CSV table of C-alpha atoms and ligand atoms in Angstrom, one decimal:
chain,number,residue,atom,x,y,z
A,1,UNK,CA,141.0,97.5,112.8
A,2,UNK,CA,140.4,101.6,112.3
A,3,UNK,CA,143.8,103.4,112.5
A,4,UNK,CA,144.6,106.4,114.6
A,5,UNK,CA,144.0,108.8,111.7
A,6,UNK,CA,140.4,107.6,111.3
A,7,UNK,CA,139.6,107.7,114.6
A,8,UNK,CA,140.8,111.0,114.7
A,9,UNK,CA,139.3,112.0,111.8
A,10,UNK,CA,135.4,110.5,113.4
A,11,UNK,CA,136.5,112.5,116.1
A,12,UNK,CA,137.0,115.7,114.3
A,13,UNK,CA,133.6,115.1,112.2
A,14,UNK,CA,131.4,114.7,115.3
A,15,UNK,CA,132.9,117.6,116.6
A,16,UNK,CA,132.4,119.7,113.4
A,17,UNK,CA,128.4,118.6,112.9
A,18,UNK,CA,127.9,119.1,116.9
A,19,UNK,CA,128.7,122.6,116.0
A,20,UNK,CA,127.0,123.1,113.1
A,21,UNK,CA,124.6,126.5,112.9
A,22,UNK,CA,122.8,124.6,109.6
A,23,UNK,CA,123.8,120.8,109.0
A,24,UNK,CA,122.5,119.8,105.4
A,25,UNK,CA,123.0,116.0,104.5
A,26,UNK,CA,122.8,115.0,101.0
A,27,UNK,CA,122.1,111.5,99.7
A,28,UNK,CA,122.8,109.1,97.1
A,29,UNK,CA,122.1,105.4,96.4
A,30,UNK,CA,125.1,104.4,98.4
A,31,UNK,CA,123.3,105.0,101.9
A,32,UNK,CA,120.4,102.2,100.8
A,33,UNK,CA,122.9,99.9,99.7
A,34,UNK,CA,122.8,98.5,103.4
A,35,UNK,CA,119.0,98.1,102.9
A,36,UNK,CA,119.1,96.0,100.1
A,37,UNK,CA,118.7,98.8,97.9
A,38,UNK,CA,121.1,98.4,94.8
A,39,UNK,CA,123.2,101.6,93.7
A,40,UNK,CA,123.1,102.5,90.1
A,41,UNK,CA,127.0,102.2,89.4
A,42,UNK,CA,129.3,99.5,90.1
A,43,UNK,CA,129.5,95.9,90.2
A,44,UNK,CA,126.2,95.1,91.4
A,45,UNK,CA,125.1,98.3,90.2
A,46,UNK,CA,121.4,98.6,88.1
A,47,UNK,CA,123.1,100.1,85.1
A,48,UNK,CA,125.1,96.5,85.1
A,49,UNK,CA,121.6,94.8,84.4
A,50,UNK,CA,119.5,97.6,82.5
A,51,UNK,CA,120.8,99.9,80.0
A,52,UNK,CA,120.2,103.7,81.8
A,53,UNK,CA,118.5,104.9,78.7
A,54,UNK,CA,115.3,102.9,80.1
A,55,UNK,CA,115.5,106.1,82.7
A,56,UNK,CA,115.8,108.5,79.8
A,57,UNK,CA,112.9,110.5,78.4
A,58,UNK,CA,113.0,109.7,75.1
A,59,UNK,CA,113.5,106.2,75.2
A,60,UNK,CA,110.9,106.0,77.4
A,61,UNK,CA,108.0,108.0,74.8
A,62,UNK,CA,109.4,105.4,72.2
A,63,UNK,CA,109.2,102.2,74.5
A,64,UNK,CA,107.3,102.6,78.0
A,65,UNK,CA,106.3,99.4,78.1
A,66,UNK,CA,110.7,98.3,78.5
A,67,UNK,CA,110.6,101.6,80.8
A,68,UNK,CA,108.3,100.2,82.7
A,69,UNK,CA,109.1,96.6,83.2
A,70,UNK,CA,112.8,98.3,84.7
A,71,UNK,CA,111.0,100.8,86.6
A,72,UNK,CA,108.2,97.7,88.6
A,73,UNK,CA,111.5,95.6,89.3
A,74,UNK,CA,112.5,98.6,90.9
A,75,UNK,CA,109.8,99.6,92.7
A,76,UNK,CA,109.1,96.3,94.4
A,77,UNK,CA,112.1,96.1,96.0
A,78,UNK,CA,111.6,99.5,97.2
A,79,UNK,CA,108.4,98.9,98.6
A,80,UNK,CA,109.8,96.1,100.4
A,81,UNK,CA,113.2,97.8,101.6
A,82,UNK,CA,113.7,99.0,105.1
A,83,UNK,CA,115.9,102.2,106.8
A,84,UNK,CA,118.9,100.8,107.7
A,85,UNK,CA,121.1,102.2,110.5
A,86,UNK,CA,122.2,105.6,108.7
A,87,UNK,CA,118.8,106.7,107.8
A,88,UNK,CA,117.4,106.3,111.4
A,89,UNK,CA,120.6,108.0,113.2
A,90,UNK,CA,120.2,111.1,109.9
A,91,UNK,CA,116.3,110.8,111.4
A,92,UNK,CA,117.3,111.1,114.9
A,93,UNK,CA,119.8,114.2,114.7
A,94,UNK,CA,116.7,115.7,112.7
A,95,UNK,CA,114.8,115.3,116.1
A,96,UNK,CA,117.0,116.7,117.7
A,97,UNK,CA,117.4,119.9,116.1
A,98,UNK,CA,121.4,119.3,114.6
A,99,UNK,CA,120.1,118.5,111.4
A,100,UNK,CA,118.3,120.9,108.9
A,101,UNK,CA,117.4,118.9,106.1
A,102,UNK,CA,117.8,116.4,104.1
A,103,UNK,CA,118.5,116.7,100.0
A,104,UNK,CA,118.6,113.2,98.2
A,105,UNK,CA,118.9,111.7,95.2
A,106,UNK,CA,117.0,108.9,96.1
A,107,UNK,CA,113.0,107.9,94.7
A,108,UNK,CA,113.3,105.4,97.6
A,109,UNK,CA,111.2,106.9,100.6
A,110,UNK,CA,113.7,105.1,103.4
A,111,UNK,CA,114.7,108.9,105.0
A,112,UNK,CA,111.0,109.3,105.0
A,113,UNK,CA,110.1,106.1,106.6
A,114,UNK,CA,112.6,107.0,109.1
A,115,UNK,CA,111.1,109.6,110.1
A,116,UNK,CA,113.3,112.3,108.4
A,117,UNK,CA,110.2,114.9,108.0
A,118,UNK,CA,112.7,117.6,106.2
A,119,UNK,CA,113.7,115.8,102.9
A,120,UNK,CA,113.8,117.4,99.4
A,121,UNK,CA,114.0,114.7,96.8
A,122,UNK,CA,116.1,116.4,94.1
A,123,UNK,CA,115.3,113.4,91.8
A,124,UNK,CA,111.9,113.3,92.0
A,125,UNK,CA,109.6,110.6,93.4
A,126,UNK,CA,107.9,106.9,92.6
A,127,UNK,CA,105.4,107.4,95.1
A,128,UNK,CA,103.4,109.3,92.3
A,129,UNK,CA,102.8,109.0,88.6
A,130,UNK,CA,101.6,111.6,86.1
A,131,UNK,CA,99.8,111.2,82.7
A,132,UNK,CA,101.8,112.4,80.4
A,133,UNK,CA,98.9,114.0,77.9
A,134,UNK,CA,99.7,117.8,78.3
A,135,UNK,CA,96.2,118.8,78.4
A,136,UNK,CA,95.1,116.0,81.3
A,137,UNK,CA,98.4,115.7,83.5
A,138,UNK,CA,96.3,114.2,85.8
A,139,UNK,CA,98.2,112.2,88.8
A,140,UNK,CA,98.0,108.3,90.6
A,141,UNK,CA,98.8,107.1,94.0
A,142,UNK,CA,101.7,104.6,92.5
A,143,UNK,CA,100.6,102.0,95.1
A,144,UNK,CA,97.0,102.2,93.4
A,145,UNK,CA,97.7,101.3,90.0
A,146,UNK,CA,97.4,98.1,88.8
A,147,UNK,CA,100.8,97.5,87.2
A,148,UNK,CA,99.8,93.9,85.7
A,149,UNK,CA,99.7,95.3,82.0
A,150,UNK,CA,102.5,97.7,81.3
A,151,UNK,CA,102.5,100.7,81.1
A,152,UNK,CA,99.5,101.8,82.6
A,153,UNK,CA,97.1,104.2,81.4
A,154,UNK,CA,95.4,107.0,82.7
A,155,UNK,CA,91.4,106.6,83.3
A,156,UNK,CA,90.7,109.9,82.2
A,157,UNK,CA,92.3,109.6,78.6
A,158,UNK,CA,93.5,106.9,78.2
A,159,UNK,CA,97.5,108.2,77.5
A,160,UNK,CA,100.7,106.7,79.1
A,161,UNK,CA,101.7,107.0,82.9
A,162,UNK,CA,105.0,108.2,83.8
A,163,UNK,CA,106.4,107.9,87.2
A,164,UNK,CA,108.0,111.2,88.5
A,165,UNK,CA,111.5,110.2,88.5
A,166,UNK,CA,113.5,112.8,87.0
A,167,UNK,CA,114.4,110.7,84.3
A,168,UNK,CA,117.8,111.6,82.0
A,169,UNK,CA,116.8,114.6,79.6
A,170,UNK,CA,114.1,116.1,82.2
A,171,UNK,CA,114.9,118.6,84.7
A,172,UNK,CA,114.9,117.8,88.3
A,173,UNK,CA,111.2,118.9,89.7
A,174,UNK,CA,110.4,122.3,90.9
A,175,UNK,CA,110.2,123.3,93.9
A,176,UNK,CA,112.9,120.9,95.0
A,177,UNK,CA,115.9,121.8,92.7
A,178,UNK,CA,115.4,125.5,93.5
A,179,UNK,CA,115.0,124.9,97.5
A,180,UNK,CA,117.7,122.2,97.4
A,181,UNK,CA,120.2,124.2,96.4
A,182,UNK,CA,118.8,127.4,98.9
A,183,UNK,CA,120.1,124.4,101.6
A,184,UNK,CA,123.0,123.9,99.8
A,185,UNK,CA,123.5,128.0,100.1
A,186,UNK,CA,122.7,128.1,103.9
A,187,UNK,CA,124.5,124.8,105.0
A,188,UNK,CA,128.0,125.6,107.2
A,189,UNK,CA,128.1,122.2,107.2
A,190,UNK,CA,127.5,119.4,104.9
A,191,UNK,CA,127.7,115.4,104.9
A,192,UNK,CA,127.5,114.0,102.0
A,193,UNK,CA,126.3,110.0,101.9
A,194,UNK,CA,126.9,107.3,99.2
A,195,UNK,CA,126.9,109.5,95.8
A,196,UNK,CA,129.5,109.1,93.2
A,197,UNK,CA,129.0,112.2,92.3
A,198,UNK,CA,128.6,111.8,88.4
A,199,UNK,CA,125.0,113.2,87.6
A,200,UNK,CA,124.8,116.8,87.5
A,201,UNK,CA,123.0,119.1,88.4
A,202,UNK,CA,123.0,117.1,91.4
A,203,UNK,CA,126.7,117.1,91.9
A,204,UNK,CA,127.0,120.9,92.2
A,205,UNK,CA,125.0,121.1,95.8
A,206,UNK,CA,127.8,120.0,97.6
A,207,UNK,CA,129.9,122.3,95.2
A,208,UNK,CA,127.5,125.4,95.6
A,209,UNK,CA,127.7,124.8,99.3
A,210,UNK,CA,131.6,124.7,99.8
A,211,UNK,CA,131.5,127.9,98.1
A,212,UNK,CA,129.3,129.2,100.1
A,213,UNK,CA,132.2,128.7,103.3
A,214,UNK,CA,130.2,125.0,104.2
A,215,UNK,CA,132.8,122.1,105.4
A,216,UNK,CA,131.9,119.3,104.0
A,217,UNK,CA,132.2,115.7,105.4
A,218,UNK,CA,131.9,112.9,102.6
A,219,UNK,CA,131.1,109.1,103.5
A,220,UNK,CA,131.8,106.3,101.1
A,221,UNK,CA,133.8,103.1,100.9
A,222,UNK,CA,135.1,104.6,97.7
A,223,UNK,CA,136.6,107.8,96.4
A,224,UNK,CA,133.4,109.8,94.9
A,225,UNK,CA,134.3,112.7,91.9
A,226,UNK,CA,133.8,114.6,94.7
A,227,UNK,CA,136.5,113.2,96.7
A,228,UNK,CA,138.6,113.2,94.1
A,229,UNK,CA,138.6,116.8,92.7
A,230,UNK,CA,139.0,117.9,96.4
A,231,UNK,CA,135.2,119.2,97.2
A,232,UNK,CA,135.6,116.9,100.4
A,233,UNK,CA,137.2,118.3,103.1
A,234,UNK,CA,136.8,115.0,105.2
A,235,UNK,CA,136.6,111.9,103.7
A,236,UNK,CA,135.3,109.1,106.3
A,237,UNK,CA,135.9,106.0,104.3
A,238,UNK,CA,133.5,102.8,105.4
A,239,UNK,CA,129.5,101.8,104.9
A,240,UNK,CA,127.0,104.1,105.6
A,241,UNK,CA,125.8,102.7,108.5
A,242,UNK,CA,129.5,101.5,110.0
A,243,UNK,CA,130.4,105.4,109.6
A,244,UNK,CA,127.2,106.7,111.0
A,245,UNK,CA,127.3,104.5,114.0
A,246,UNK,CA,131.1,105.8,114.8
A,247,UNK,CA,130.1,109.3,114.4
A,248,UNK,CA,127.3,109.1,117.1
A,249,UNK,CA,129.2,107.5,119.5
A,250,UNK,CA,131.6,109.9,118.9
A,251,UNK,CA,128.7,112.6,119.5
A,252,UNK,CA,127.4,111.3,122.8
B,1,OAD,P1,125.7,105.8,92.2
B,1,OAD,O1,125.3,104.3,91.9
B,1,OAD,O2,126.2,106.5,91.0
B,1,OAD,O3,126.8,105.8,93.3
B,1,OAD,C1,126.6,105.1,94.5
B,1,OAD,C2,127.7,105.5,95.5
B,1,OAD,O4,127.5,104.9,96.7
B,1,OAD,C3,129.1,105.1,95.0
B,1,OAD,O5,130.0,106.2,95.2
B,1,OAD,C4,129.5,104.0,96.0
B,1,OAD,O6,130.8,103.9,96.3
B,1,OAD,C5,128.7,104.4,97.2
B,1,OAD,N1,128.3,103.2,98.1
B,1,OAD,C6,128.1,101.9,97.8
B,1,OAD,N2,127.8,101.2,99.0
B,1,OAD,C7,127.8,102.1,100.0
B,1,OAD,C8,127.5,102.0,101.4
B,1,OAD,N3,127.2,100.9,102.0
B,1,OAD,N4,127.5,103.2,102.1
B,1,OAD,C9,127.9,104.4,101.5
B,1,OAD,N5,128.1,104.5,100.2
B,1,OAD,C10,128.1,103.4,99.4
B,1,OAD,O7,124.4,106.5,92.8
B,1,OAD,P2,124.1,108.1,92.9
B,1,OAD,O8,125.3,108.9,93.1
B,1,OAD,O9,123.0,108.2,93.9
B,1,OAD,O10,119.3,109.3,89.0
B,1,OAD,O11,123.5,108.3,91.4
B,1,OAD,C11,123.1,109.6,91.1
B,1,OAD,C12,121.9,109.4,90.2
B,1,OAD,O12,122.2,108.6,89.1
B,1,OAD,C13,120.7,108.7,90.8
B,1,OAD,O13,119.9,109.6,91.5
B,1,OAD,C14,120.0,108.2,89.6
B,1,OAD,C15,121.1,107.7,88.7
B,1,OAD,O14,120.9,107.9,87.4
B,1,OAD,C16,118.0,109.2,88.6
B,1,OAD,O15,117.4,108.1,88.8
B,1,OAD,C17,117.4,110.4,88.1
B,2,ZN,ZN1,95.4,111.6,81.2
Protein backbone atom coordinates (compact mmCIF):
# COMPACT_ATOMS: atom_id res chain seq x y z
CA UNK A 1 0.00 0.00 0.00
CA UNK A 2 1.59 3.75 -0.78
CA UNK A 3 0.26 6.27 1.85
CA UNK A 4 -1.26 9.58 1.06
CA UNK A 5 2.03 11.44 1.67
CA UNK A 6 3.70 9.49 -1.07
CA UNK A 7 1.30 9.75 -3.41
CA UNK A 8 1.32 13.22 -2.82
CA UNK A 9 4.68 13.57 -2.85
CA UNK A 10 4.80 11.46 -6.78
CA UNK A 11 2.40 13.93 -7.47
CA UNK A 12 4.35 16.93 -6.53
CA UNK A 13 7.59 15.32 -8.38
CA UNK A 14 5.84 14.87 -11.75
CA UNK A 15 4.73 18.16 -11.44
CA UNK A 16 8.12 19.71 -10.66
CA UNK A 17 10.19 17.66 -13.66
CA UNK A 18 7.02 18.60 -16.09
CA UNK A 19 8.15 22.00 -15.41
CA UNK A 20 11.61 21.74 -15.54
CA UNK A 21 13.57 24.55 -18.02
CA UNK A 22 16.80 21.86 -17.66
CA UNK A 23 16.10 18.38 -16.00
CA UNK A 24 19.56 16.67 -15.21
CA UNK A 25 19.32 12.98 -13.90
CA UNK A 26 22.24 11.58 -12.14
CA UNK A 27 22.98 7.85 -11.68
CA UNK A 28 24.38 5.31 -9.48
CA UNK A 29 24.53 1.53 -9.30
CA UNK A 30 21.25 1.48 -7.57
CA UNK A 31 19.14 2.02 -10.90
CA UNK A 32 20.76 -1.37 -12.48
CA UNK A 33 20.16 -3.22 -9.53
CA UNK A 34 16.70 -4.18 -11.15
CA UNK A 35 18.78 -5.37 -14.15
CA UNK A 36 20.74 -7.81 -12.46
CA UNK A 37 23.37 -5.38 -12.06
CA UNK A 38 24.91 -5.69 -8.47
CA UNK A 39 25.52 -2.22 -6.57
CA UNK A 40 28.86 -1.85 -4.94
CA UNK A 41 27.68 -1.33 -1.24
CA UNK A 42 25.40 -3.38 0.81
CA UNK A 43 24.46 -6.88 1.38
CA UNK A 44 24.76 -8.17 -1.92
CA UNK A 45 27.04 -5.45 -2.76
CA UNK A 46 30.57 -6.20 -4.97
CA UNK A 47 32.66 -4.77 -2.22
CA UNK A 48 31.03 -7.84 0.02
CA UNK A 49 32.88 -10.32 -2.42
CA UNK A 50 36.06 -8.29 -3.70
CA UNK A 51 38.14 -6.12 -1.66
CA UNK A 52 37.60 -2.30 -3.59
CA UNK A 53 41.36 -1.93 -3.68
CA UNK A 54 41.16 -4.34 -6.81
CA UNK A 55 39.55 -0.96 -8.38
CA UNK A 56 42.39 1.13 -7.05
CA UNK A 57 45.31 2.26 -9.10
CA UNK A 58 47.96 1.15 -7.31
CA UNK A 59 46.88 -2.16 -6.46
CA UNK A 60 46.18 -2.66 -9.76
CA UNK A 61 50.18 -1.67 -11.18
CA UNK A 62 51.17 -4.19 -8.42
CA UNK A 63 48.67 -7.06 -9.29
CA UNK A 64 46.57 -6.60 -12.67
CA UNK A 65 46.30 -9.91 -13.22
CA UNK A 66 43.65 -10.03 -9.43
CA UNK A 67 42.41 -6.56 -11.06
CA UNK A 68 41.50 -8.17 -13.78
CA UNK A 69 40.00 -11.42 -12.87
CA UNK A 70 37.33 -8.82 -10.67
CA UNK A 71 37.08 -6.57 -13.50
CA UNK A 72 36.00 -9.87 -16.39
CA UNK A 73 33.42 -11.14 -13.70
CA UNK A 74 32.16 -7.84 -13.97
CA UNK A 75 32.12 -7.19 -17.37
CA UNK A 76 30.28 -10.36 -18.34
CA UNK A 77 27.43 -9.73 -16.48
CA UNK A 78 27.38 -6.37 -17.94
CA UNK A 79 27.51 -7.42 -21.30
CA UNK A 80 24.69 -9.66 -20.67
CA UNK A 81 22.46 -7.16 -18.56
CA UNK A 82 19.43 -5.39 -19.95
CA UNK A 83 17.65 -1.65 -19.34
CA UNK A 84 15.20 -2.20 -16.97
CA UNK A 85 12.12 -0.03 -16.60
CA UNK A 86 13.89 3.20 -15.22
CA UNK A 87 16.45 3.41 -17.90
CA UNK A 88 13.92 3.21 -20.77
CA UNK A 89 11.19 5.76 -19.13
CA UNK A 90 14.90 8.25 -18.32
CA UNK A 91 15.39 7.37 -22.30
CA UNK A 92 11.89 8.27 -23.21
CA UNK A 93 11.65 11.79 -21.37
CA UNK A 94 15.11 12.37 -23.27
CA UNK A 95 12.94 11.98 -26.46
CA UNK A 96 10.80 13.96 -25.65
CA UNK A 97 12.76 16.99 -24.90
CA UNK A 98 12.06 17.03 -20.61
CA UNK A 99 15.22 15.58 -20.06
CA UNK A 100 18.73 17.20 -20.73
CA UNK A 101 21.09 14.75 -19.89
CA UNK A 102 22.10 12.20 -18.20
CA UNK A 103 25.38 12.13 -15.62
CA UNK A 104 26.22 8.58 -14.25
CA UNK A 105 28.32 6.77 -12.26
CA UNK A 106 27.87 3.79 -14.03
CA UNK A 107 30.64 1.76 -16.65
CA UNK A 108 27.51 -0.28 -17.46
CA UNK A 109 26.16 1.11 -20.91
CA UNK A 110 22.25 0.31 -19.95
CA UNK A 111 21.25 4.36 -20.31
CA UNK A 112 22.99 3.99 -23.61
CA UNK A 113 21.32 0.86 -24.76
CA UNK A 114 18.22 2.55 -23.91
CA UNK A 115 18.63 4.86 -26.03
CA UNK A 116 19.67 7.79 -23.64
CA UNK A 117 21.97 9.57 -26.48
CA UNK A 118 22.90 12.49 -23.83
CA UNK A 119 24.92 10.58 -21.02
CA UNK A 120 28.30 11.73 -19.48
CA UNK A 121 29.85 8.81 -17.66
CA UNK A 122 31.60 10.61 -14.80
CA UNK A 123 33.31 7.22 -13.96
CA UNK A 124 34.65 6.45 -17.02
CA UNK A 125 33.89 3.47 -19.25
CA UNK A 126 34.57 -0.54 -19.85
CA UNK A 127 33.70 -0.30 -23.37
CA UNK A 128 37.48 0.73 -23.93
CA UNK A 129 40.88 -0.11 -22.58
CA UNK A 130 44.09 1.89 -22.75
CA UNK A 131 47.75 0.69 -22.60
CA UNK A 132 49.10 1.92 -19.87
CA UNK A 133 52.92 2.59 -21.37
CA UNK A 134 53.00 6.51 -21.38
CA UNK A 135 54.77 6.72 -24.55
CA UNK A 136 52.12 4.10 -26.52
CA UNK A 137 48.62 4.82 -24.73
CA UNK A 138 47.28 3.22 -27.49
CA UNK A 139 43.48 2.02 -27.04
CA UNK A 140 41.23 -1.56 -27.63
CA UNK A 141 37.63 -2.17 -28.39
CA UNK A 142 37.01 -4.12 -24.86
CA UNK A 143 34.79 -6.62 -26.75
CA UNK A 144 37.92 -7.33 -29.10
CA UNK A 145 40.36 -8.48 -26.67
CA UNK A 146 40.88 -11.87 -25.91
CA UNK A 147 40.55 -11.91 -22.14
CA UNK A 148 41.50 -15.72 -21.82
CA UNK A 149 45.04 -14.85 -20.19
CA UNK A 150 44.93 -11.99 -17.78
CA UNK A 151 45.69 -9.14 -18.10
CA UNK A 152 45.97 -8.49 -21.54
CA UNK A 153 48.70 -6.84 -23.34
CA UNK A 154 48.91 -4.34 -25.78
CA UNK A 155 50.09 -5.59 -29.47
CA UNK A 156 52.04 -2.62 -30.00
CA UNK A 157 54.37 -3.04 -26.80
CA UNK A 158 53.62 -5.40 -25.23
CA UNK A 159 52.67 -3.34 -21.68
CA UNK A 160 49.46 -3.90 -19.44
CA UNK A 161 45.81 -3.01 -20.53
CA UNK A 162 43.82 -1.02 -18.18
CA UNK A 163 40.12 -0.55 -18.63
CA UNK A 164 38.98 3.18 -18.35
CA UNK A 165 37.13 2.88 -15.18
CA UNK A 166 38.12 5.70 -13.11
CA UNK A 167 39.61 3.56 -10.67
CA UNK A 168 40.15 4.81 -6.77
CA UNK A 169 43.40 7.28 -6.79
CA UNK A 170 42.69 8.38 -10.58
CA UNK A 171 40.67 11.35 -11.56
CA UNK A 172 37.40 10.98 -13.21
CA UNK A 173 38.12 11.42 -17.17
CA UNK A 174 38.18 14.65 -18.93
CA UNK A 175 35.87 15.96 -20.68
CA UNK A 176 33.16 14.41 -18.60
CA UNK A 177 34.03 15.60 -14.98
CA UNK A 178 34.30 19.18 -16.34
CA UNK A 179 30.95 18.98 -18.48
CA UNK A 180 29.24 16.99 -15.79
CA UNK A 181 29.32 19.36 -13.35
CA UNK A 182 28.52 22.42 -16.19
CA UNK A 183 24.91 20.13 -16.07
CA UNK A 184 25.01 20.10 -12.60
CA UNK A 185 25.43 24.23 -12.82
CA UNK A 186 22.52 24.56 -15.39
CA UNK A 187 20.05 21.90 -13.99
CA UNK A 188 16.75 23.66 -12.07
CA UNK A 189 15.93 20.41 -11.60
CA UNK A 190 17.67 17.31 -10.58
CA UNK A 191 16.72 13.49 -9.88
CA UNK A 192 19.05 11.65 -8.52
CA UNK A 193 18.77 7.52 -8.99
CA UNK A 194 20.25 4.74 -6.77
CA UNK A 195 23.69 6.44 -5.38
CA UNK A 196 24.61 6.34 -1.84
CA UNK A 197 26.31 9.15 -2.22
CA UNK A 198 29.79 8.16 -0.55
CA UNK A 199 32.45 8.59 -3.47
CA UNK A 200 33.39 12.09 -4.08
CA UNK A 201 33.89 14.02 -6.45
CA UNK A 202 30.83 12.48 -7.58
CA UNK A 203 28.78 13.31 -4.66
CA UNK A 204 29.19 17.11 -5.07
CA UNK A 205 27.01 17.31 -8.54
CA UNK A 206 23.90 17.07 -6.85
CA UNK A 207 25.56 19.41 -4.21
CA UNK A 208 26.95 21.92 -6.83
CA UNK A 209 23.51 21.88 -8.37
CA UNK A 210 21.26 22.67 -5.27
CA UNK A 211 23.50 25.56 -4.97
CA UNK A 212 23.07 26.59 -8.02
CA UNK A 213 18.83 27.15 -7.01
CA UNK A 214 18.20 23.21 -8.68
CA UNK A 215 15.32 21.15 -6.65
CA UNK A 216 16.36 18.05 -6.38
CA UNK A 217 14.32 14.76 -6.35
CA UNK A 218 16.21 11.66 -4.87
CA UNK A 219 15.05 7.90 -5.44
CA UNK A 220 16.17 5.08 -3.39
CA UNK A 221 14.79 2.41 -1.09
CA UNK A 222 17.26 3.74 1.36
CA UNK A 223 18.37 6.98 2.92
CA UNK A 224 21.52 8.10 0.59
CA UNK A 225 24.29 10.66 2.47
CA UNK A 226 22.58 12.76 0.40
CA UNK A 227 19.30 12.20 1.97
CA UNK A 228 20.55 12.43 5.06
CA UNK A 229 22.58 15.71 5.25
CA UNK A 230 19.40 17.30 3.61
CA UNK A 231 20.76 17.83 -0.17
CA UNK A 232 17.33 16.11 -1.15
CA UNK A 233 14.55 18.10 -1.25
CA UNK A 234 12.24 15.07 -2.18
CA UNK A 235 12.95 11.82 -1.19
CA UNK A 236 10.66 9.15 -3.20
CA UNK A 237 11.52 6.03 -1.32
CA UNK A 238 10.97 2.59 -3.47
CA UNK A 239 13.03 0.67 -6.63
CA UNK A 240 14.02 2.49 -9.45
CA UNK A 241 11.80 1.18 -11.64
CA UNK A 242 8.56 0.96 -9.07
CA UNK A 243 9.33 4.97 -8.57
CA UNK A 244 9.89 5.67 -12.23
CA UNK A 245 6.74 3.90 -13.25
CA UNK A 246 4.59 6.11 -10.56
CA UNK A 247 6.14 9.22 -11.72
CA UNK A 248 5.09 8.74 -15.44
CA UNK A 249 1.73 7.88 -14.78
CA UNK A 250 1.65 10.72 -12.68
CA UNK A 251 3.05 12.71 -15.78
CA UNK A 252 0.49 11.64 -18.40
P1 LIG B 1 26.58 2.13 -4.18
O1 LIG B 1 26.69 0.64 -4.24
O2 LIG B 1 27.49 2.84 -3.24
O3 LIG B 1 25.09 2.56 -3.80
C1 LIG B 1 24.01 2.01 -4.47
C2 LIG B 1 22.77 2.74 -4.01
O4 LIG B 1 21.66 2.23 -4.77
C3 LIG B 1 22.41 2.57 -2.54
O5 LIG B 1 22.09 3.84 -1.99
C4 LIG B 1 21.19 1.66 -2.55
O6 LIG B 1 20.29 1.93 -1.48
C5 LIG B 1 20.56 2.03 -3.89
N1 LIG B 1 19.70 0.98 -4.49
C6 LIG B 1 19.75 -0.37 -4.33
N2 LIG B 1 18.79 -0.96 -5.07
C7 LIG B 1 18.13 0.02 -5.73
C8 LIG B 1 17.02 0.05 -6.64
N3 LIG B 1 16.41 -1.07 -7.05
N4 LIG B 1 16.60 1.26 -7.10
C9 LIG B 1 17.21 2.41 -6.68
N5 LIG B 1 18.25 2.43 -5.83
C10 LIG B 1 18.71 1.27 -5.36
O7 LIG B 1 26.75 2.65 -5.69
P2 LIG B 1 27.15 4.11 -6.20
O8 LIG B 1 26.60 5.17 -5.33
O9 LIG B 1 26.85 4.15 -7.64
O10 LIG B 1 33.04 3.79 -8.59
O11 LIG B 1 28.73 4.05 -6.00
C11 LIG B 1 29.52 5.11 -6.40
C12 LIG B 1 30.83 4.59 -6.94
O12 LIG B 1 31.44 3.72 -5.99
C13 LIG B 1 30.69 3.74 -8.18
O13 LIG B 1 30.58 4.48 -9.36
C14 LIG B 1 31.96 2.95 -8.17
C15 LIG B 1 32.09 2.64 -6.69
O14 LIG B 1 33.37 2.55 -6.22
C16 LIG B 1 33.88 3.32 -9.52
O15 LIG B 1 33.82 2.22 -9.99
C17 LIG B 1 34.92 4.31 -9.94
ZN1 LIG C 1 51.15 -0.10 -25.74
Amino acid sequence: MVSEEKIDKFKEAARIIKSAKYLVVFTGAGISAESGVPTFRGDNGIWKKYDSNVLSLSYFIEHPEESWKAQKEFFDIILNANPNYAHIALAELEKKGILKSIVTQNIDNLHQKAGSENVFEFHGTMKTVTCINPRCMHKYKTEELDLTNLPPKCEKCGSVLKTDICFFEENPPEPAKSLSFQEASKTDVMIIVGTSGVVHPAALLPVTAKENGAKIIEINPDSSLLTIYGTTDIFLQGEAGEVMKKIMEEME
